[in-house]
Coordinates of C-alpha atoms and ligand atoms in Angstrom, one line a residue:
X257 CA -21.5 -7.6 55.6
X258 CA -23.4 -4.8 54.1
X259 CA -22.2 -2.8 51.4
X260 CA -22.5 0.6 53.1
X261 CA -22.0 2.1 56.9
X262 CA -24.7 4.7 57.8
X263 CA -23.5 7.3 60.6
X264 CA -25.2 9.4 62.3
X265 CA -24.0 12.3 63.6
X266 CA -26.0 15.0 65.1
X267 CA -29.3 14.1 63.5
X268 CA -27.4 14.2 60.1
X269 CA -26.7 11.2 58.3
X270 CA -24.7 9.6 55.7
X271 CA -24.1 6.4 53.9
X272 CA -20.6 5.8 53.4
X273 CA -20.1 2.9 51.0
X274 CA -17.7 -0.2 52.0
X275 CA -15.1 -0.5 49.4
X276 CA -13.5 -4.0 49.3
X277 CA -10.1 -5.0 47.9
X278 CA -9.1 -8.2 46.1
X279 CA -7.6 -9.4 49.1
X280 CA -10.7 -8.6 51.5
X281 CA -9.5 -5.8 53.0
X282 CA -12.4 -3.4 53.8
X283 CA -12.2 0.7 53.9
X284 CA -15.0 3.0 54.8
X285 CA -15.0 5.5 52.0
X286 CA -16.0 8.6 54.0
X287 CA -15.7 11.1 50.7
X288 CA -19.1 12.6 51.5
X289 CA -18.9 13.0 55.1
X290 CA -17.5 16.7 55.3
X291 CA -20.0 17.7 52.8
X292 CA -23.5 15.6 54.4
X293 CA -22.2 16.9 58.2
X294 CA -19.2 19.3 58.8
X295 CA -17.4 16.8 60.5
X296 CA -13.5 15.6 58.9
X297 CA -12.0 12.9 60.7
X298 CA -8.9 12.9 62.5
X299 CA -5.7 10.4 61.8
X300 CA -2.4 11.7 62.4
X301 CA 0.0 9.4 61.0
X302 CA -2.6 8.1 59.0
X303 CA -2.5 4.6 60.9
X304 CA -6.1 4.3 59.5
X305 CA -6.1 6.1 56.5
X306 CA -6.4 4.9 53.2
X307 CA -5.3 7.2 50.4
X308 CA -6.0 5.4 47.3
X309 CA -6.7 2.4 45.3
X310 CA -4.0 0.8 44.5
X311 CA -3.2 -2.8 42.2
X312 CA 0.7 -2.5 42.3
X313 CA 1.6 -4.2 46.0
X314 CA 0.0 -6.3 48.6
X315 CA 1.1 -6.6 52.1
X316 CA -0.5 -8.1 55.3
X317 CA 1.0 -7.4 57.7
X318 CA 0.2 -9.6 60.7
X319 CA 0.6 -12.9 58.5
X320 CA 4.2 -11.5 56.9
X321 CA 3.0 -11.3 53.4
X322 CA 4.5 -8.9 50.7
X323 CA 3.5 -9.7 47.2
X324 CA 4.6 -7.3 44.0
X325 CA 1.6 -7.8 41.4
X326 CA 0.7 -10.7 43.1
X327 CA 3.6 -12.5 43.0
X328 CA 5.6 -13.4 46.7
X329 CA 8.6 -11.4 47.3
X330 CA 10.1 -14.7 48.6
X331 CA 9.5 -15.9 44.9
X332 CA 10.9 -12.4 42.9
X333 CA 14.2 -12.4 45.3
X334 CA 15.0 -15.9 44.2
X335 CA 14.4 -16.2 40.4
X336 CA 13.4 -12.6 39.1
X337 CA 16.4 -9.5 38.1
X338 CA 15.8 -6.0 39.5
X339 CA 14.9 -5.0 36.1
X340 CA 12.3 -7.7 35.3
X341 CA 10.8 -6.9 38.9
X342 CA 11.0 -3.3 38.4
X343 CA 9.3 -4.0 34.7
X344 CA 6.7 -5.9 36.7
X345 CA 6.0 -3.2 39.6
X346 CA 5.7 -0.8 36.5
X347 CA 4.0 -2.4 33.8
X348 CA 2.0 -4.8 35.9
X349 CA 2.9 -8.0 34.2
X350 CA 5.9 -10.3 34.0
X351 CA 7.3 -9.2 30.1
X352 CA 8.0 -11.7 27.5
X353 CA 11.2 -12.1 26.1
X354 CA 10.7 -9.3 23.5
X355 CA 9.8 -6.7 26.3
X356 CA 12.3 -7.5 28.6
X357 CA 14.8 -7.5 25.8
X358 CA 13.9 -3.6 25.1
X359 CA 13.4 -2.7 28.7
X360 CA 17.0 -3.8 29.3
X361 CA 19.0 -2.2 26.5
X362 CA 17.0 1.2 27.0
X363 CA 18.7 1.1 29.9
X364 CA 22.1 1.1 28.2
X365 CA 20.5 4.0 26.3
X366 CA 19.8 6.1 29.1
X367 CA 22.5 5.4 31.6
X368 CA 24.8 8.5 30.4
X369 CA 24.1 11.9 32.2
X370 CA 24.0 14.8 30.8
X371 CA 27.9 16.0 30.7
X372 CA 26.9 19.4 31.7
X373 CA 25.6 17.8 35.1
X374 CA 28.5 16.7 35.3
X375 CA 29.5 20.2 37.3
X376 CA 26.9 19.8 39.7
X377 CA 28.8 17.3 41.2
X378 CA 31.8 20.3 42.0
X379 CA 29.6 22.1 43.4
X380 CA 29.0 20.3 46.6
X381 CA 31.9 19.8 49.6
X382 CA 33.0 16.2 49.3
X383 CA 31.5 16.4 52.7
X384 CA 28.2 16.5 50.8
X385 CA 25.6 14.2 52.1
X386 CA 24.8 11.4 49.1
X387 CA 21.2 11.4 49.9
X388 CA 21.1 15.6 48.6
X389 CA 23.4 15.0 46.0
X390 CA 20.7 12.6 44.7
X391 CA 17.4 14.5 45.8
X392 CA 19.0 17.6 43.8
X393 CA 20.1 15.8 40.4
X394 CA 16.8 14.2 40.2
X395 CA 14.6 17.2 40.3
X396 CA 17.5 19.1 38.0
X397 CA 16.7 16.4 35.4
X398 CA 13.6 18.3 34.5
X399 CA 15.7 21.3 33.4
X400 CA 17.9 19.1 31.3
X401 CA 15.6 17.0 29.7
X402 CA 12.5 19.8 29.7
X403 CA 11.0 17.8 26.5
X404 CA 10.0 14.6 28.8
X405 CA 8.0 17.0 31.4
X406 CA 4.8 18.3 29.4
X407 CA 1.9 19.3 30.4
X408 CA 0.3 16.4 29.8
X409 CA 3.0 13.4 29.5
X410 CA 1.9 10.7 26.9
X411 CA 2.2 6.9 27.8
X412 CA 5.6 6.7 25.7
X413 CA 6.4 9.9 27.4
X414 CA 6.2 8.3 30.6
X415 CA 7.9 5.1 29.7
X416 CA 10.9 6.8 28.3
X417 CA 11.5 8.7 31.6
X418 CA 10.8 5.8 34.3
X419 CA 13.5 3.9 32.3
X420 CA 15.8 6.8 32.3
X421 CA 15.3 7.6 36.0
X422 CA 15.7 3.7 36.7
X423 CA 19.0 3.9 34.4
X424 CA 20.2 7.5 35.5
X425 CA 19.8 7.3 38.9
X426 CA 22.7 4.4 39.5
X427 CA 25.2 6.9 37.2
X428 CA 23.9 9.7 39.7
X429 CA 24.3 7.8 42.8
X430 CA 28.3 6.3 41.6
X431 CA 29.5 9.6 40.6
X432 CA 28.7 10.9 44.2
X433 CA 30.7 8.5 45.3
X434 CA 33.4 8.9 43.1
X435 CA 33.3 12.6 44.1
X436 CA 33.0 12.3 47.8
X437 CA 36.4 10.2 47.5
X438 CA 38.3 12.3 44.9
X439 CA 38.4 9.7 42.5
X440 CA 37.5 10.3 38.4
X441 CA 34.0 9.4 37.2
X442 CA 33.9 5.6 36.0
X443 CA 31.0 5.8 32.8
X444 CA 28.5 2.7 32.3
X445 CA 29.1 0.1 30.4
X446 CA 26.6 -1.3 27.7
X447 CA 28.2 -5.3 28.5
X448 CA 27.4 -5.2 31.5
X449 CA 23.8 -5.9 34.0
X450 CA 22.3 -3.8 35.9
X451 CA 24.0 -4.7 39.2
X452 CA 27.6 -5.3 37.5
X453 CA 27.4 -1.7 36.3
X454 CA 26.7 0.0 39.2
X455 CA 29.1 -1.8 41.5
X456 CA 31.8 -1.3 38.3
X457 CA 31.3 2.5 38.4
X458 CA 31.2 2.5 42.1
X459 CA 34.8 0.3 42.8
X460 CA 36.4 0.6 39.3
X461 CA 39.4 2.9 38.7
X462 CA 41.6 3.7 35.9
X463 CA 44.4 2.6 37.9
X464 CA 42.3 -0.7 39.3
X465 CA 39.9 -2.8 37.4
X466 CA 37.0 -3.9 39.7
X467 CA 36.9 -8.1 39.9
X468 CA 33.1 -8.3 39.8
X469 CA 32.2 -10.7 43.3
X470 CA 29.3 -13.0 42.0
X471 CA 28.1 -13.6 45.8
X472 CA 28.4 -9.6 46.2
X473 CA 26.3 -9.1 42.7
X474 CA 23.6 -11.8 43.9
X475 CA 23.2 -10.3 47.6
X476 CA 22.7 -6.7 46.2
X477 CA 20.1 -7.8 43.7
X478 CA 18.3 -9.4 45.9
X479 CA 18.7 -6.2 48.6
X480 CA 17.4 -3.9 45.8
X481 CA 14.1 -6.2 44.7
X482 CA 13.0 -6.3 48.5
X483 CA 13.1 -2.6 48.7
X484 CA 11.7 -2.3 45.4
X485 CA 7.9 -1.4 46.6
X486 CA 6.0 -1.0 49.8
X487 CA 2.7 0.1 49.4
X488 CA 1.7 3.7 50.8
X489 CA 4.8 4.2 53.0
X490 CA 5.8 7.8 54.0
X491 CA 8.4 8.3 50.5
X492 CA 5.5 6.8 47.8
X493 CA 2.7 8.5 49.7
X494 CA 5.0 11.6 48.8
X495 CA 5.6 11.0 45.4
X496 CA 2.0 10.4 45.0
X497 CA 0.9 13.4 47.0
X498 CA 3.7 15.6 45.2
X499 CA 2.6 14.2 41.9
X500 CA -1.4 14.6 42.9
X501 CA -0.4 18.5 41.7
X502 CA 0.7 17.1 37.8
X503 CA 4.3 17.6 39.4
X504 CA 6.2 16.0 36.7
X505 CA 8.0 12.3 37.6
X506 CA 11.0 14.2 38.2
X507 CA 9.9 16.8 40.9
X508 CA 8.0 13.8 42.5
X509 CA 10.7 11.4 42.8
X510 CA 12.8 14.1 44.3
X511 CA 10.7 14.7 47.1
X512 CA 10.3 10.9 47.6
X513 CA 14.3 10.6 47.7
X514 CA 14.1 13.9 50.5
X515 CA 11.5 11.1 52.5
X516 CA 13.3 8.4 52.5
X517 CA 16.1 10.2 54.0
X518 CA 15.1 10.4 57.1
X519 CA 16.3 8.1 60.2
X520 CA 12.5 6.9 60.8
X521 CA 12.3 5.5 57.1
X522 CA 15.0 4.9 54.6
X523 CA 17.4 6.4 56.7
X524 CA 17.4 3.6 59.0
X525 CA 20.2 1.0 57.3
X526 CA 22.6 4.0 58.3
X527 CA 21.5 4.5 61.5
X528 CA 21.3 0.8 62.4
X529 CA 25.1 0.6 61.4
X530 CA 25.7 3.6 63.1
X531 CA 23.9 1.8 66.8
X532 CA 25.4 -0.9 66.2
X533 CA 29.0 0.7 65.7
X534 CA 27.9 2.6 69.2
X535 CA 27.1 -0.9 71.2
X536 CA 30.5 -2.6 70.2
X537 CA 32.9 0.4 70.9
X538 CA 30.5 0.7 74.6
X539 CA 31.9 -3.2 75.3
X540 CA 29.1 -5.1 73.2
X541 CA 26.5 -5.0 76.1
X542 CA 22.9 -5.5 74.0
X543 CA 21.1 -5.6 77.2
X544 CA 22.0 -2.6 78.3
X545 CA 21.0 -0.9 74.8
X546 CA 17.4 -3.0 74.9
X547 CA 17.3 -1.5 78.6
X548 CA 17.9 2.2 76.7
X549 CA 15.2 1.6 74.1
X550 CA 12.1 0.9 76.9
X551 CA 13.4 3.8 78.7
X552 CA 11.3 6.7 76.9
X553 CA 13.4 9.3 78.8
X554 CA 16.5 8.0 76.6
X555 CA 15.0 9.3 73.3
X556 CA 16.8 6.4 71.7
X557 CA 15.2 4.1 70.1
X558 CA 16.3 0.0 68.8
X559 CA 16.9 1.6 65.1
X560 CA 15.9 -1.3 62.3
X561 CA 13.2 -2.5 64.4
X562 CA 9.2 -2.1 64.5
X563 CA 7.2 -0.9 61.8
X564 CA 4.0 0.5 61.1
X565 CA 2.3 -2.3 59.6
X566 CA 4.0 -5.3 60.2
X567 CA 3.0 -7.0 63.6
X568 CA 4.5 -10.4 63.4
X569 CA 7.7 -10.5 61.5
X570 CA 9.0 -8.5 57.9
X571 CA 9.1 -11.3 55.4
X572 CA 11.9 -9.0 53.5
X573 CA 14.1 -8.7 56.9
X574 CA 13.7 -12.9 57.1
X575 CA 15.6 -13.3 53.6
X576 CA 18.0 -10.3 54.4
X577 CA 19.4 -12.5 57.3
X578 CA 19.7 -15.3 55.7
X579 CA 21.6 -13.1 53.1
X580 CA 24.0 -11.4 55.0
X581 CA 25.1 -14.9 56.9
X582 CA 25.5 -16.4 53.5
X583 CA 27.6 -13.3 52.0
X584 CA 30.0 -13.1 55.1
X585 CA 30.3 -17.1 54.9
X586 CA 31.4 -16.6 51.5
X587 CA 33.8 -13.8 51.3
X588 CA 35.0 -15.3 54.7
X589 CA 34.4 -11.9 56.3
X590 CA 33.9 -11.6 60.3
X591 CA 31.9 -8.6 61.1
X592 CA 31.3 -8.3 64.5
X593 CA 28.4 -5.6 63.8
X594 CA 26.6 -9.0 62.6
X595 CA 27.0 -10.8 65.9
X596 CA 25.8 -7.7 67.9
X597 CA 23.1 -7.7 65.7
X598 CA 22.1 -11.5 66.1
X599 CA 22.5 -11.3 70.1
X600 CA 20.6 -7.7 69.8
X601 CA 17.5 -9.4 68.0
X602 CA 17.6 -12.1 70.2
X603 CA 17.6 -10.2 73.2
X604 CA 14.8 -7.6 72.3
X605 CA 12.7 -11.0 70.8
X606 CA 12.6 -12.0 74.9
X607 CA 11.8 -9.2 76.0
X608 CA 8.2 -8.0 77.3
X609 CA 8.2 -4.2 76.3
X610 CA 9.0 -5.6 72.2
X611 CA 6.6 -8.7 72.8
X612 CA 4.1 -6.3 74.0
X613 CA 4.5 -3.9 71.2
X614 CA 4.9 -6.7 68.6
X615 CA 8.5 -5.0 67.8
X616 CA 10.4 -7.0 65.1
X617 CA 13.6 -6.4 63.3
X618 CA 12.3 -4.9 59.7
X619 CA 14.1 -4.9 56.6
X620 CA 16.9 -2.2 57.4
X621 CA 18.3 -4.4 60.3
X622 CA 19.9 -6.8 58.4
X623 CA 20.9 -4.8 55.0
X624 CA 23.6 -2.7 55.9
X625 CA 25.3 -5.4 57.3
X626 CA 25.4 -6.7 53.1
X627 CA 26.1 -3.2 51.8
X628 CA 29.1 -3.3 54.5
X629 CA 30.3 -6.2 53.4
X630 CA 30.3 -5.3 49.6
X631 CA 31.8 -2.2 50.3
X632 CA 29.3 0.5 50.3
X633 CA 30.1 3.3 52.7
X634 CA 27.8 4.0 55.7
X635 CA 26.3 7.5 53.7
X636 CA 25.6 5.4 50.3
X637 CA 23.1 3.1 52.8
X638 CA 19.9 5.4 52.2
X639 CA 21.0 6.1 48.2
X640 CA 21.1 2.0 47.8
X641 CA 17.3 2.4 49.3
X642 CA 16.5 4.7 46.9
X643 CA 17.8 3.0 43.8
X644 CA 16.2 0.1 45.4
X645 CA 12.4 1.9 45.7
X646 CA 12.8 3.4 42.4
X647 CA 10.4 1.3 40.9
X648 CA 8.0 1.7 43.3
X649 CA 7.8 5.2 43.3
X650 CA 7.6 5.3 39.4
X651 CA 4.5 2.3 39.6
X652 CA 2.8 4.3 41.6
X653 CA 3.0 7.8 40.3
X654 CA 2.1 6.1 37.2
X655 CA -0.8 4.5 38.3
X656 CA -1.8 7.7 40.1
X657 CA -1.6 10.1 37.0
X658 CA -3.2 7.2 34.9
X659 CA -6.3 6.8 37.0
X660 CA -8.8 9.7 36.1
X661 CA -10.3 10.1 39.4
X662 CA -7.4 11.3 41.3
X663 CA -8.1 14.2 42.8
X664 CA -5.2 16.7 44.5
X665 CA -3.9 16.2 47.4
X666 CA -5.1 18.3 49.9
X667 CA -5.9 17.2 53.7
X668 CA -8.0 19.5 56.3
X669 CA -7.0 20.0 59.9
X670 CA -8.9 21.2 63.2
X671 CA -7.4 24.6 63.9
X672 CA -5.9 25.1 67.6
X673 CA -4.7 28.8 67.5
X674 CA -5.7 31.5 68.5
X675 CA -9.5 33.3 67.7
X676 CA -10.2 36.2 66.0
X677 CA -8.2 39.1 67.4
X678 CA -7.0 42.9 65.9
X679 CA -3.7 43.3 64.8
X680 CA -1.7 46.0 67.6
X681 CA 0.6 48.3 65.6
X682 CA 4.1 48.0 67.4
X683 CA 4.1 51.5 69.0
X684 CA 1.1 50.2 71.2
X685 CA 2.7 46.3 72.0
X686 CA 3.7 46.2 75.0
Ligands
LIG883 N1 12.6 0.9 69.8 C1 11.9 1.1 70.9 N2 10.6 1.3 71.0 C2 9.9 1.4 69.9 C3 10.5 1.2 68.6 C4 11.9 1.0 68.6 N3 12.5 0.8 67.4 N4 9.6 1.3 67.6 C5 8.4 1.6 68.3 N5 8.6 1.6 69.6 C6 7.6 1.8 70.6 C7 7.1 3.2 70.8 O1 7.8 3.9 71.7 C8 5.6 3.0 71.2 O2 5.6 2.7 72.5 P1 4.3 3.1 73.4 O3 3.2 2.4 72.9 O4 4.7 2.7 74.8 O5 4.2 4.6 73.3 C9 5.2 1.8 70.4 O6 6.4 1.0 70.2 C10 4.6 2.0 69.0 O7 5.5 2.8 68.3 P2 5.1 4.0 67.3 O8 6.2 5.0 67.2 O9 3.7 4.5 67.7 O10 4.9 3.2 66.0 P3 4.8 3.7 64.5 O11 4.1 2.8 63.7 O12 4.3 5.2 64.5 O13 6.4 3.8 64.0 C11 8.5 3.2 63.2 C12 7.0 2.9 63.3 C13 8.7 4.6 62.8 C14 9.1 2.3 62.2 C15 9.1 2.9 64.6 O14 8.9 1.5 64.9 C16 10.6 3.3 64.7 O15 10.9 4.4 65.0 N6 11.5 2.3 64.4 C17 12.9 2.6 64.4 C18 13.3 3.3 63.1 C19 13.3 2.3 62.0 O16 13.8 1.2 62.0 N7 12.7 2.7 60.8 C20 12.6 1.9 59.6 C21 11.2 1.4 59.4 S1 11.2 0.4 58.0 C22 11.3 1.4 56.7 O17 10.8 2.5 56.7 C23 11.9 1.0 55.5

């Protein structure tokens, strides 16, 4: 394979060098295309688009792989903690015991909020959406802790704020809770894990101590290290487009949280509970919702399945069922959302239109059927995604602002209005 492609385009030409990754993966870098013939190319979606070079996740997606730093997921969701994986996705290296000692009580050192932010939470309608809560407090951590955003961060600067989003961000996401239900705030406790604490200041009350479920604790860890990285999905792509601008870490998490929001991505562990919820009340009939989802005049869609990039099966929805039948065997819960689910899968699996379109459950189909089970309300879905991708998002804004080549964001488009014409002063419109 030659180390360059030459096109040709209108008598102009241009060698556009092959760039391969460690994996063999192959790009076409096409940086000096515009420049050698006026041409751009065209890729909405960006379903062949690569935006960077990246060491922090591997995935390939038509064998099922996902590895973080080169190590399987399957491996990191049975032996690792979300704080030694999210040390990993940062840091790019398991830590010894000495680092992972110090990366785990600086979270115990930045787990408060700021009391003053404290009113924030007021401010919103207990209706409030968690998801804005979060986006919000986020980005207003730059105007309560203006030291960490600079100019130009240094390497401690940056450490000391990934651990204090990491750590903040559970505090943030409880006390929503705790708002949306009237109840006092429930502060984090220095004896306790990462998991532990957050369910603690989620379910604990002055009036009721929470009995920490060891199945519940395992299930969630394991939830939160699957969604801990995924490449260049739409949420990183926007933390690292956001950041390309020396946003600081703050501004650029933010608008990754406002990302993953939506239905299409992070959104979809609510929305699959939500179908779900829709399909039993209607009688429990999966064939007639599969029916629904090939009919494009429906605009519904099989929510929790198909993805961009994986074309056989998600390795992280595989260990998430197997999770959830484990928890509810456990706790000896019967959810019926899990059987629709199962027959659902099974029924779309059959059928031609997913075959055809290599459709397969992905890793939201299966989650909120755990977070239902531990007790997370339906809104809290997408905030457990994002304390879940938190990592991610910091690995690769890190890596971005690191590399000295990164260049600002800043894609072209063919324009399809209108040509020149003279403005009409209003008297003369007619
Ligand atoms: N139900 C029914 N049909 C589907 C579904 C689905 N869930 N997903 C894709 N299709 C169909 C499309 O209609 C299209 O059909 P066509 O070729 O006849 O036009 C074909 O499959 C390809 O779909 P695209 O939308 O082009 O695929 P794309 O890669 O752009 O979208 C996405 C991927 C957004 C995940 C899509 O599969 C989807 O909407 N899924 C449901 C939402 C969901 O579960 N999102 C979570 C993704 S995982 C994550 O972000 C964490």
């Amino acid at each position: 394979m030659s180390d360059k492609i030459t096109l040709n385009i209108e008598g102009k030409t241009v060698d556009c060098p092959v760039i391969t990754g460690t994996e063999g993966d192959k790009a076409i870098d096409i940086g000096k295309l515009r420049a050698a013939t006026g041409y751009i190319t065209m890729d909405p979606g960006f379903g062949n688009t690569g935006s960077c070079k990246s060491a922090i996740t591997y995935l390939d997606g038509d064998k099922g792989i996902l590895r973080y730093r080169g190590i399987p997921i399957e491996h990191l969701a049975e032996k690792s903690s979300f704080t030694e994986t999210a040390y990993l996705l940062i840091y790019g290296k398991l830590p010894d015991r000495k680092e992972m000692d110090a990366f785990s009580s600086s979270f115990n050192e930045h787990s408060m909020i700021h009391e003053d932010m404290k009113n924030f939470f007021d401010a919103y309608p207990s209706s409030a959406h968690p998801m804005a809560i979060l986006s919000a407090m986020v980005c207003s951590m730059s105007a309560y802790y203006p030291d960490m955003i600079k100019e130009n961060p240094t390497k401690e600067d940056i450490d000391r704020i990934a651990v204090q989003l990491l750590s903040k961000v559970r505090t943030i996401c409880a006390f929503s809770y705790k708002k949306s239900i009237g109840e006092p705030f429930v502060y984090p406790r220095h004896d306790l894990m990462y998991v532990p604490n957050f369910l603690n200041m989620m379910f604990a009350s002055p009036t009721r101590p929470y009995k920490l479920v060891e199945e519940a604790v395992q299930a969630l860890k394991v939830l939160l290290i699957l969604h801990a990285d995924h490449e260049q999905n739409c949420s990183t792509s926007t933390v690292r487009l956001v950041g390309s601008s020396h946003a600081n870490l703050y501004a650029s998490i933010s608008a990754g949280i406002c990302a993953l929001w939506g239905p299409l991505h992070g959104g979809a562990n609510q929305a699959v509970i939500e179908m779900l919820e829709e399909i039993h009340a209607d009688g429990g009939d999966v064939q007639k919702y599969v029916a629904k989802a090939k009919d494009k005049t429906s605009g519904f869609r099989l929510m929790g399945f198909g993805h961009r990039v994986y074309k056989n099966f998600d390795p992280r929805a595989k260990i998430i069922k197997q999770k959830a039948d484990e928890l509810l065997n456990k706790l000896g819960i019967h959810d019926p959302l899990l059987d629709i689910a199962k027959r659902l899968e099974e029924a779309a699996l059959k059928d031609e239109y997913f075959i055809a379109r290599k459709l397969y459950p992905n890793v939201d189909f299966y989650s909120g059927i755990i977070l239902k089970a531990i007790g997370i309300p339906l809104k809290m879905f997408p905030v457990m995604f994002a304390i879940g991708r938190m990592p991610g998002w910091i690995a690769h804004w890190k890596e971005m602002i690191e590399d000295p080549t990164t260049k600002i964001g800043r894609p072209f488009q063919i324009y399809i209005g209108s040509p020149s014409r003279d403005y009409v002063p209003i008297e003369q419109r007619g």
